[in-house]
Short mmCIF file of C-alpha atoms in Angstrom, two decimals:
data_model
loop_
_atom_site.label_atom_id
_atom_site.label_comp_id
_atom_site.label_asym_id
_atom_site.label_seq_id
_atom_site.Cartn_x
_atom_site.Cartn_y
_atom_site.Cartn_z
CA UNK A 1 16.63 27.52 13.89
CA UNK A 2 13.38 29.30 13.13
CA UNK A 3 11.57 30.64 10.10
CA UNK A 4 10.04 33.96 11.20
CA UNK A 5 7.66 35.89 8.94
CA UNK A 6 5.87 38.32 11.26
CA UNK A 7 3.76 39.80 8.51
CA UNK A 8 0.02 40.16 8.41
CA UNK A 9 -1.83 38.24 5.73
CA UNK A 10 -2.67 41.39 3.79
CA UNK A 11 0.95 42.53 3.80
CA UNK A 12 2.14 39.03 2.78
CA UNK A 13 -0.25 39.02 -0.19
CA UNK A 14 0.97 42.43 -1.30
CA UNK A 15 4.62 41.50 -1.12
CA UNK A 16 6.44 40.76 -4.39
CA UNK A 17 9.33 38.35 -4.08
CA UNK A 18 11.96 38.82 -6.74
CA UNK A 19 14.26 35.89 -7.32
CA UNK A 20 17.38 36.14 -9.44
CA UNK A 21 19.42 33.08 -10.40
CA UNK A 22 22.87 33.38 -11.96
CA UNK A 23 24.24 30.21 -13.60
CA UNK A 24 26.11 31.42 -16.74
CA UNK A 25 22.91 33.33 -17.39
CA UNK A 26 20.68 35.64 -15.36
CA UNK A 27 17.03 34.83 -14.70
CA UNK A 28 14.72 37.14 -12.78
CA UNK A 29 11.24 36.01 -11.77
CA UNK A 30 8.60 38.06 -9.99
CA UNK A 31 6.53 35.68 -7.87
CA UNK A 32 3.04 36.82 -6.97
CA UNK A 33 0.75 35.33 -4.31
CA UNK A 34 -1.09 32.17 -5.34
CA UNK A 35 -4.49 33.91 -5.47
CA UNK A 36 -3.13 36.35 -8.08
CA UNK A 37 -1.07 33.79 -10.00
CA UNK A 38 -3.94 31.39 -10.48
CA UNK A 39 -5.25 31.54 -14.01
CA UNK A 40 -2.28 33.56 -15.27
CA UNK A 41 -0.12 31.97 -17.94
CA UNK A 42 3.07 34.00 -18.01
CA UNK A 43 6.39 33.06 -19.58
CA UNK A 44 10.01 33.59 -18.62
CA UNK A 45 12.83 33.30 -21.16
CA UNK A 46 15.85 31.27 -20.18
CA UNK A 47 18.74 31.91 -22.60
CA UNK A 48 22.11 30.19 -22.27
CA UNK A 49 24.05 32.87 -24.12
CA UNK A 50 23.65 35.40 -26.91
CA UNK A 51 24.05 32.71 -29.58
CA UNK A 52 22.18 29.84 -27.89
CA UNK A 53 20.31 27.52 -30.21
CA UNK A 54 17.44 26.58 -27.87
CA UNK A 55 15.24 28.90 -25.82
CA UNK A 56 12.78 27.43 -23.30
CA UNK A 57 9.80 29.31 -21.86
CA UNK A 58 8.00 28.14 -18.70
CA UNK A 59 5.56 29.60 -16.19
CA UNK A 60 7.28 31.08 -13.14
CA UNK A 61 5.61 30.65 -9.78
CA UNK A 62 3.27 27.68 -9.74
CA UNK A 63 0.22 26.05 -11.25
CA UNK A 64 -2.50 24.85 -8.90
CA UNK A 65 -4.89 21.91 -9.06
CA UNK A 66 -6.35 19.28 -6.73
CA UNK A 67 -6.16 15.53 -6.35
CA UNK A 68 -8.06 13.75 -9.10
CA UNK A 69 -7.94 16.77 -11.43
CA UNK A 70 -6.01 17.46 -14.63
CA UNK A 71 -3.32 20.11 -15.02
CA UNK A 72 -1.04 21.43 -17.75
CA UNK A 73 2.57 22.23 -16.88
CA UNK A 74 3.31 24.93 -19.47
CA UNK A 75 6.59 24.79 -21.39
CA UNK A 76 7.37 26.19 -24.84
CA UNK A 77 10.58 26.40 -26.85
CA UNK A 78 11.91 27.81 -30.10
CA UNK A 79 15.20 27.73 -31.94
CA UNK A 80 17.48 30.43 -33.20
CA UNK A 81 17.71 30.05 -36.14
CA UNK A 82 14.40 28.27 -36.89
CA UNK A 83 15.95 25.61 -39.15
CA UNK A 84 16.09 22.75 -36.68
CA UNK A 85 14.64 19.38 -37.64
CA UNK A 86 11.80 18.62 -35.14
CA UNK A 87 12.61 14.90 -35.27
CA UNK A 88 15.99 15.67 -33.66
CA UNK A 89 14.52 17.58 -30.72
CA UNK A 90 14.48 15.72 -27.39
CA UNK A 91 11.95 16.76 -24.74
CA UNK A 92 12.35 15.48 -21.20
CA UNK A 93 10.29 16.14 -18.08
CA UNK A 94 11.78 15.34 -14.67
CA UNK A 95 10.50 15.79 -11.14
CA UNK A 96 12.95 17.36 -8.69
CA UNK A 97 12.38 16.31 -5.07
CA UNK A 98 13.20 18.34 -1.98
CA UNK A 99 16.21 16.07 -1.49
CA UNK A 100 17.44 17.14 -4.97
CA UNK A 101 16.77 13.74 -6.47
CA UNK A 102 15.67 13.60 -10.11
CA UNK A 103 12.78 11.32 -11.03
CA UNK A 104 12.11 10.66 -14.72
CA UNK A 105 8.55 11.45 -15.81
CA UNK A 106 8.43 11.65 -19.61
CA UNK A 107 10.85 11.72 -22.54
CA UNK A 108 10.22 12.13 -26.28
CA UNK A 109 12.50 12.14 -29.31
CA UNK A 110 10.63 12.82 -32.52
CA UNK A 111 7.72 10.38 -32.59
CA UNK A 112 9.26 8.10 -29.99
CA UNK A 113 8.13 8.63 -26.41
CA UNK A 114 8.32 6.96 -23.04
CA UNK A 115 6.48 7.48 -19.75
CA UNK A 116 7.99 6.33 -16.46
CA UNK A 117 6.74 4.71 -13.26
CA UNK A 118 3.49 5.93 -11.67
CA UNK A 119 3.00 8.47 -14.48
CA UNK A 120 2.19 5.75 -17.05
CA UNK A 121 -1.20 6.22 -18.73
CA UNK A 122 -1.57 9.62 -17.01
CA UNK A 123 0.75 12.04 -18.81
CA UNK A 124 1.19 13.22 -22.38
CA UNK A 125 2.45 16.24 -24.29
CA UNK A 126 -0.17 18.88 -24.96
CA UNK A 127 1.10 19.31 -28.53
CA UNK A 128 -0.73 22.57 -29.15
CA UNK A 129 1.59 23.42 -32.03
CA UNK A 130 5.25 23.70 -33.01
CA UNK A 131 7.46 24.38 -30.02
CA UNK A 132 4.89 23.24 -27.43
CA UNK A 133 6.49 20.96 -24.82
CA UNK A 134 3.74 21.43 -22.20
CA UNK A 135 2.99 18.33 -20.13
CA UNK A 136 -0.58 17.33 -19.28
CA UNK A 137 -1.10 15.27 -16.10
CA UNK A 138 -4.44 13.54 -15.61
CA UNK A 139 -5.88 12.12 -12.39
CA UNK A 140 -3.38 14.07 -10.30
CA UNK A 141 -2.24 12.28 -7.13
CA UNK A 142 -0.84 13.59 -3.86
CA UNK A 143 2.60 12.33 -4.89
CA UNK A 144 2.52 14.53 -8.04
CA UNK A 145 2.99 17.66 -5.91
CA UNK A 146 6.35 19.32 -6.39
CA UNK A 147 8.85 20.92 -8.79
CA UNK A 148 9.20 19.80 -12.41
CA UNK A 149 11.97 20.43 -14.92
CA UNK A 150 11.31 20.82 -18.65
CA UNK A 151 14.46 20.13 -20.69
CA UNK A 152 14.71 20.59 -24.45
CA UNK A 153 17.80 19.29 -26.26
CA UNK A 154 18.79 19.94 -29.86
CA UNK A 155 21.95 18.06 -30.80
CA UNK A 156 24.57 19.61 -28.50
CA UNK A 157 22.47 22.57 -27.31
CA UNK A 158 19.97 22.33 -24.45
CA UNK A 159 17.96 24.54 -22.15
CA UNK A 160 15.68 24.01 -19.16
CA UNK A 161 12.78 25.64 -17.36
CA UNK A 162 10.98 24.84 -14.10
CA UNK A 163 7.31 24.62 -13.12
CA UNK A 164 5.96 24.15 -9.59
CA UNK A 165 2.82 22.03 -9.23
CA UNK A 166 0.81 22.92 -6.13
CA UNK A 167 -2.27 21.17 -4.74
CA UNK A 168 -5.23 22.62 -2.92
CA UNK A 169 -5.45 20.82 0.38
CA UNK A 170 -4.88 20.83 4.11
CA UNK A 171 -1.96 20.09 6.44
CA UNK A 172 -2.68 18.25 9.69
CA UNK A 173 -0.49 16.97 12.53
CA UNK A 174 -0.59 13.25 13.23
CA UNK A 175 0.60 10.77 15.82
CA UNK A 176 -0.50 7.11 16.23
CA UNK A 177 -2.17 5.20 19.06
CA UNK A 178 1.20 4.33 20.63
CA UNK A 179 1.72 8.00 21.51
CA UNK A 180 3.64 11.10 20.54
CA UNK A 181 7.24 11.19 19.33
CA UNK A 182 7.16 7.50 18.35
CA UNK A 183 7.79 7.71 14.58
CA UNK A 184 11.04 7.66 12.65
CA UNK A 185 10.98 9.10 9.12
CA UNK A 186 9.85 5.92 7.32
CA UNK A 187 7.16 5.24 9.93
CA UNK A 188 5.91 8.83 9.64
CA UNK A 189 5.73 8.49 5.86
CA UNK A 190 3.79 5.23 6.19
CA UNK A 191 1.48 6.71 8.82
CA UNK A 192 0.49 9.58 6.51
CA UNK A 193 -0.14 7.17 3.62
CA UNK A 194 -2.37 5.03 5.84
CA UNK A 195 -4.43 8.16 6.55
CA UNK A 196 -4.86 9.00 2.84
CA UNK A 197 -2.13 11.65 2.89
CA UNK A 198 1.58 12.26 2.31
CA UNK A 199 4.26 13.96 4.39
CA UNK A 200 3.85 17.70 3.99
CA UNK A 201 6.52 19.94 2.47
CA UNK A 202 7.99 22.98 4.19
CA UNK A 203 6.07 25.33 1.87
CA UNK A 204 2.81 23.54 2.69
CA UNK A 205 3.47 23.75 6.43
CA UNK A 206 4.45 27.41 6.10
CA UNK A 207 1.25 28.17 4.21
CA UNK A 208 -0.75 26.37 6.93
CA UNK A 209 1.02 28.50 9.55
CA UNK A 210 0.09 31.66 7.66
CA UNK A 211 -3.50 30.44 7.78
CA UNK A 212 -3.33 30.01 11.56
CA UNK A 213 -2.01 26.48 12.25
CA UNK A 214 -0.54 26.34 15.75
CA UNK A 215 0.89 23.02 16.98
CA UNK A 216 3.31 22.49 19.83
CA UNK A 217 4.76 19.13 18.76
CA UNK A 218 7.57 18.73 16.22
CA UNK A 219 6.92 16.51 13.22
CA UNK A 220 8.68 15.08 10.18
CA UNK A 221 8.37 16.80 6.80
CA UNK A 222 8.91 15.40 3.31
CA UNK A 223 12.52 16.60 3.04
CA UNK A 224 13.59 14.85 6.26
CA UNK A 225 13.55 17.98 8.41
CA UNK A 226 11.62 18.31 11.68
CA UNK A 227 9.56 21.46 12.25
CA UNK A 228 6.44 22.79 13.99
CA UNK A 229 4.28 25.94 13.51
CA UNK A 230 3.65 28.38 16.33
CA UNK A 231 1.14 31.21 15.89
CA UNK A 232 0.81 32.00 19.61
CA UNK A 233 4.25 31.90 21.30
CA UNK A 234 4.24 30.44 24.82
CA UNK A 235 6.79 29.09 27.26
CA UNK A 236 5.83 25.44 26.83
CA UNK A 237 6.37 25.76 23.07
CA UNK A 238 9.86 27.19 22.72
CA UNK A 239 9.65 30.27 24.97
CA UNK A 240 7.06 33.01 25.01
CA UNK A 241 9.51 35.78 24.08
CA UNK A 242 10.35 34.15 20.73
CA UNK A 243 8.46 35.46 17.69
CA UNK A 244 5.79 33.43 15.94
CA UNK A 245 6.91 31.28 13.05
CA UNK A 246 7.74 27.80 11.87
CA UNK A 247 10.26 26.40 14.33
CA UNK A 248 12.87 24.22 12.63
CA UNK A 249 15.00 21.47 14.21
CA UNK A 250 16.83 20.99 10.91
CA UNK A 251 17.49 17.67 9.19
CA UNK A 252 17.40 14.77 11.64
CA UNK A 253 18.57 11.15 11.57
CA UNK A 254 15.80 9.33 9.68
CA UNK A 255 16.17 5.98 11.44
CA UNK A 256 17.20 6.75 15.01
CA UNK A 257 15.21 9.88 15.91
CA UNK A 258 11.47 9.90 16.54
CA UNK A 259 8.86 12.63 16.25
CA UNK A 260 5.26 13.10 15.10
CA UNK A 261 4.33 13.78 11.47
CA UNK A 262 2.82 16.64 9.49
CA UNK A 263 0.66 15.18 6.73
CA UNK A 264 -0.91 16.76 3.66
CA UNK A 265 -4.07 15.68 1.86
CA UNK A 266 -6.15 17.11 -0.97
CA UNK A 267 -9.55 16.85 -2.64
CA UNK A 268 -11.71 13.79 -1.95
CA UNK A 269 -13.08 11.61 -4.72
CA UNK A 270 -16.08 10.86 -2.54
CA UNK A 271 -17.80 12.09 0.63
CA UNK A 272 -17.34 11.74 4.38
CA UNK A 273 -20.49 11.57 6.50
CA UNK A 274 -21.56 10.80 10.05
CA UNK A 275 -23.56 7.58 10.02
CA UNK A 276 -26.85 8.14 11.84
CA UNK A 277 -27.63 5.38 14.32
CA UNK A 278 -29.83 5.08 17.39
CA UNK A 279 -27.12 3.35 19.40
CA UNK A 280 -23.48 4.09 20.00
CA UNK A 281 -21.00 1.53 18.68
CA UNK A 282 -17.59 0.12 19.50
CA UNK A 283 -14.79 0.02 16.92
CA UNK A 284 -15.61 -3.39 15.44
CA UNK A 285 -19.31 -2.47 15.15
CA UNK A 286 -18.33 0.83 13.49
CA UNK A 287 -16.38 -1.02 10.80
CA UNK A 288 -19.33 -3.31 10.04
CA UNK A 289 -21.84 -0.44 10.07
CA UNK A 290 -19.99 1.49 7.37
CA UNK A 291 -19.60 -1.64 5.23
CA UNK A 292 -23.33 -2.35 5.49
CA UNK A 293 -23.92 1.21 4.28
CA UNK A 294 -21.77 0.62 1.18
CA UNK A 295 -18.83 2.59 2.54
CA UNK A 296 -15.73 2.26 4.75
CA UNK A 297 -14.66 3.88 8.01
CA UNK A 298 -13.14 7.27 7.14
CA UNK A 299 -9.44 7.91 7.56
CA UNK A 300 -8.01 10.91 9.37
CA UNK A 301 -6.87 12.59 6.15
CA UNK A 302 -10.30 12.12 4.61
CA UNK A 303 -12.00 13.77 7.58
CA UNK A 304 -9.61 16.74 7.41
CA UNK A 305 -10.20 17.10 3.64
CA UNK A 306 -13.97 16.95 4.15
CA UNK A 307 -13.73 19.59 6.89
CA UNK A 308 -11.49 21.94 4.92
CA UNK A 309 -12.63 21.44 1.32
CA UNK A 310 -16.24 20.27 1.71
CA UNK A 311 -17.01 22.28 4.89
CA UNK A 312 -18.16 19.24 6.86
CA UNK A 313 -19.45 20.46 10.24
CA UNK A 314 -20.67 17.94 12.80
CA UNK A 315 -20.66 18.27 16.58
CA UNK A 316 -20.71 14.51 17.20
CA UNK A 317 -17.64 12.43 18.03
CA UNK A 318 -17.08 9.34 15.93
CA UNK A 319 -14.63 6.50 15.24
CA UNK A 320 -12.06 6.78 12.43
CA UNK A 321 -10.03 4.06 10.75
CA UNK A 322 -6.97 4.44 13.02
CA UNK A 323 -9.08 3.91 16.15
CA UNK A 324 -9.12 7.60 17.10
CA UNK A 325 -12.20 9.67 17.98
CA UNK A 326 -12.61 12.99 16.16
CA UNK A 327 -15.21 15.40 14.81
CA UNK A 328 -15.07 18.42 12.41
CA UNK A 329 -16.17 21.93 13.35
CA UNK A 330 -16.42 24.70 10.74
CA UNK A 331 -18.63 27.03 12.77
CA UNK A 332 -17.47 27.06 16.43
CA UNK A 333 -20.27 27.03 18.98
CA UNK A 334 -20.91 26.23 22.61
CA UNK A 335 -20.21 22.67 23.76
CA UNK A 336 -18.39 21.84 20.50
CA UNK A 337 -14.78 22.01 21.60
CA UNK A 338 -13.55 25.60 21.66
CA UNK A 339 -13.72 28.90 19.86
CA UNK A 340 -11.64 28.05 16.79
CA UNK A 341 -12.67 25.93 13.79
CA UNK A 342 -10.85 22.64 13.30
CA UNK A 343 -10.98 18.88 13.66
CA UNK A 344 -11.36 18.01 17.34
CA UNK A 345 -9.36 15.01 18.60
CA UNK A 346 -10.49 13.06 21.66
CA UNK A 347 -7.63 10.54 21.59
CA UNK A 348 -7.56 6.74 21.21
CA UNK A 349 -10.02 5.12 23.62
CA UNK A 350 -10.44 1.39 24.24
CA UNK A 351 -11.92 -0.08 21.07
CA UNK A 352 -14.50 -1.98 23.13
CA UNK A 353 -16.19 1.20 24.36
CA UNK A 354 -19.70 1.84 22.97
CA UNK A 355 -19.60 5.60 23.48
CA UNK A 356 -19.35 7.05 19.98
CA UNK A 357 -20.74 7.09 16.46
CA UNK A 358 -18.72 6.61 13.27
CA UNK A 359 -17.60 8.65 10.26
CA UNK A 360 -17.80 6.77 6.96
CA UNK A 361 -16.28 7.47 3.56
CA UNK A 362 -18.10 6.60 0.35
CA UNK A 363 -16.36 6.86 -3.01
CA UNK A 364 -17.92 8.61 -5.98
CA UNK A 365 -19.62 6.13 -8.30
CA UNK A 366 -17.41 7.24 -11.19
CA UNK A 367 -14.30 6.80 -9.07
CA UNK A 368 -15.51 3.43 -7.86
CA UNK A 369 -16.31 2.45 -11.44
CA UNK A 370 -12.84 3.55 -12.58
CA UNK A 371 -11.24 1.59 -9.73
CA UNK A 372 -13.27 -1.49 -10.64
CA UNK A 373 -12.28 -1.09 -14.29
CA UNK A 374 -8.67 -0.59 -13.23
CA UNK A 375 -8.92 -3.68 -11.02
CA UNK A 376 -10.55 -5.59 -13.86
CA UNK A 377 -7.83 -4.38 -16.22
CA UNK A 378 -5.14 -5.43 -13.76
CA UNK A 379 -6.88 -8.78 -13.33
CA UNK A 380 -7.07 -9.27 -17.09
CA UNK A 381 -3.46 -8.17 -17.32
CA UNK A 382 -2.51 -10.73 -14.67
CA UNK A 383 -4.50 -13.40 -16.51
CA UNK A 384 -2.76 -12.50 -19.77
CA UNK A 385 0.60 -12.60 -18.01
CA UNK A 386 -0.24 -15.94 -16.44
CA UNK A 387 -1.41 -17.27 -19.82
CA UNK A 388 1.78 -16.03 -21.45
CA UNK A 389 3.75 -17.57 -18.60
CA UNK A 390 1.96 -20.89 -19.09
CA UNK A 391 2.58 -20.75 -22.85
CA UNK A 392 6.21 -19.89 -22.22
CA UNK A 393 6.59 -22.66 -19.66
CA UNK A 394 4.84 -25.11 -22.01
CA UNK A 395 7.12 -24.03 -24.86
CA UNK A 396 10.18 -24.26 -22.64
CA UNK A 397 8.98 -27.68 -21.39
CA UNK A 398 8.43 -28.84 -24.95
CA UNK A 399 11.83 -27.55 -26.02
CA UNK A 400 13.42 -29.14 -22.96
CA UNK A 401 11.67 -32.44 -23.77
CA UNK A 402 12.82 -32.25 -27.38
CA UNK A 403 16.37 -31.52 -26.27
CA UNK A 404 16.17 -34.39 -23.78
CA UNK A 405 14.79 -36.77 -26.43
CA UNK A 406 17.41 -35.63 -28.91
CA UNK A 407 20.07 -36.17 -26.27
CA UNK A 408 18.71 -39.62 -25.50
CA UNK A 409 18.63 -40.52 -29.21
CA UNK A 410 22.16 -39.25 -29.56
CA UNK A 411 23.28 -41.23 -26.53
CA UNK A 412 21.57 -44.39 -27.86
CA UNK A 413 23.20 -43.84 -31.24
CA UNK A 414 26.57 -43.34 -29.57
CA UNK A 415 26.05 -46.51 -27.49
CA UNK A 416 25.14 -48.44 -30.62
CA UNK A 417 28.19 -47.11 -32.41
CA UNK A 418 30.37 -48.04 -29.45
CA UNK A 419 28.83 -51.50 -29.29
CA UNK A 420 29.33 -51.85 -33.04
CA UNK A 421 32.94 -50.78 -32.73
CA UNK A 422 33.45 -53.20 -29.83
CA UNK A 423 31.76 -55.98 -31.81
CA UNK A 424 33.85 -55.23 -34.91
CA UNK A 425 36.97 -55.08 -32.79
CA UNK A 426 36.01 -58.36 -31.16
CA UNK A 427 35.31 -59.94 -34.55
CA UNK A 428 38.64 -58.66 -35.86
CA UNK A 429 40.42 -60.13 -32.85
CA UNK A 430 38.53 -63.41 -33.25
CA UNK A 431 39.42 -63.55 -36.95
CA UNK A 432 43.02 -62.74 -36.15
CA UNK A 433 43.02 -65.47 -33.50
CA UNK A 434 41.61 -67.98 -36.01
CA UNK A 435 44.23 -66.98 -38.56
CA UNK A 436 46.95 -67.46 -35.94
CA UNK A 437 45.54 -70.87 -35.01
CA UNK A 438 45.29 -71.87 -38.67
CA UNK A 439 48.87 -70.71 -39.24
CA UNK A 440 50.00 -72.56 -36.15
CA UNK A 441 48.11 -75.69 -37.24
CA UNK A 442 49.62 -75.46 -40.74
CA UNK A 443 53.09 -75.02 -39.30
CA UNK A 444 52.56 -77.95 -36.95
CA UNK A 445 51.30 -80.07 -39.81
CA UNK A 446 54.31 -79.07 -41.93
CA UNK A 447 56.60 -79.81 -39.03
CA UNK A 448 55.02 -83.21 -38.48
CA UNK A 449 55.32 -84.00 -42.21
CA UNK A 450 58.97 -82.95 -42.23
CA UNK A 451 59.65 -85.05 -39.15
CA UNK A 452 57.97 -88.09 -40.71
CA UNK A 453 60.05 -87.75 -43.91
CA UNK A 454 63.22 -87.44 -41.84
CA UNK A 455 62.42 -90.60 -39.93
CA UNK A 456 61.72 -92.50 -43.13
CA UNK A 457 65.03 -91.36 -44.60
CA UNK A 458 66.92 -92.48 -41.57
CA UNK A 459 65.31 -95.95 -41.75
CA UNK A 460 66.37 -96.38 -45.31
#
């Protein structure tokens, strides 16, 4: 299976793709290239029927930002007629993944609102006026990339619109030290995260192919499919007579099958630099050198982002965090690894070798300050939680002690009552025994008296 778009870049940019969706209503969207869309704020009307009560307007195409930035996902609505009580309008934003899973982001009903999961403290409604349901996302992360649904509900009527959030960034192929075709889906996802990236989407890989990415090893994508981009067809990469394109193996078994990974990363909140030293270093020395310089050894995704977005150009090989040796080239030149720009990869040498320099990553002071404040906030939050836990445990212990003491008092009281009852019963039995003895004694005395009288009578 292969995605083949043998169009030149100029022709691709000039092409207008018209999409029509028919689901009890008809929606037509004209999608322009990203360079033209950017900065435009257009609206498409989605109407359930001729008498629908809610009409939602969103921006077709996509909105573009970068990691760490802020972005508004535009969404507006109005009612027909305009007599709806705003406090009865429910606004819900949901992220739709490539696997068609729905992840809750934000929901509001009147003045009540709730933010979910990793979006907490980062999203809010723009609230630019009546009918504005636009969502503002701050400190955008790599995981925020994707398709979002804006749903507005009024009693029994509802309507939805969709907005695509795109990130400026770079796609890069990745495989670990153990070799190629060694990663199942979960391992590929983890590998990208360890390199400050995420698994790329098909659209991101396709865009990278349009920009010239050519890689002859298949890798996992976000949706669980396995693909690879070929710009220069050749026999060792799926036959030379096949057209250029993104080759697609389809959806593969996520646990059993193993491939490489295609990762995506975006803007850096810091800088990558080659640490100048007089001597070459081994891997352990590289780690310490960056720390002494107030930084950390750069990750693969950070080096790619610096090369693509910050135009880092350095013809010196250096260690990265995963133990690989790489260097970025923006302006190809002699003795710098070929005629095309890119990040050169020299493999995974023995970590004891002192043959290379090191690339370090240093966070922006503001970012570092925010992380420290966030860490401090989390620490304070943990301390508050621990304090509350201690108070709760102390209260529970006190209550348990009180219950135990009350139980003991009750048991003692019950024992006393039982002893009292036993004593009273014993006393009653003793008194009854005495009465019986007294009665018996009286009867015996009477009997003796009667016997004595009888004897006297007989004598007379």
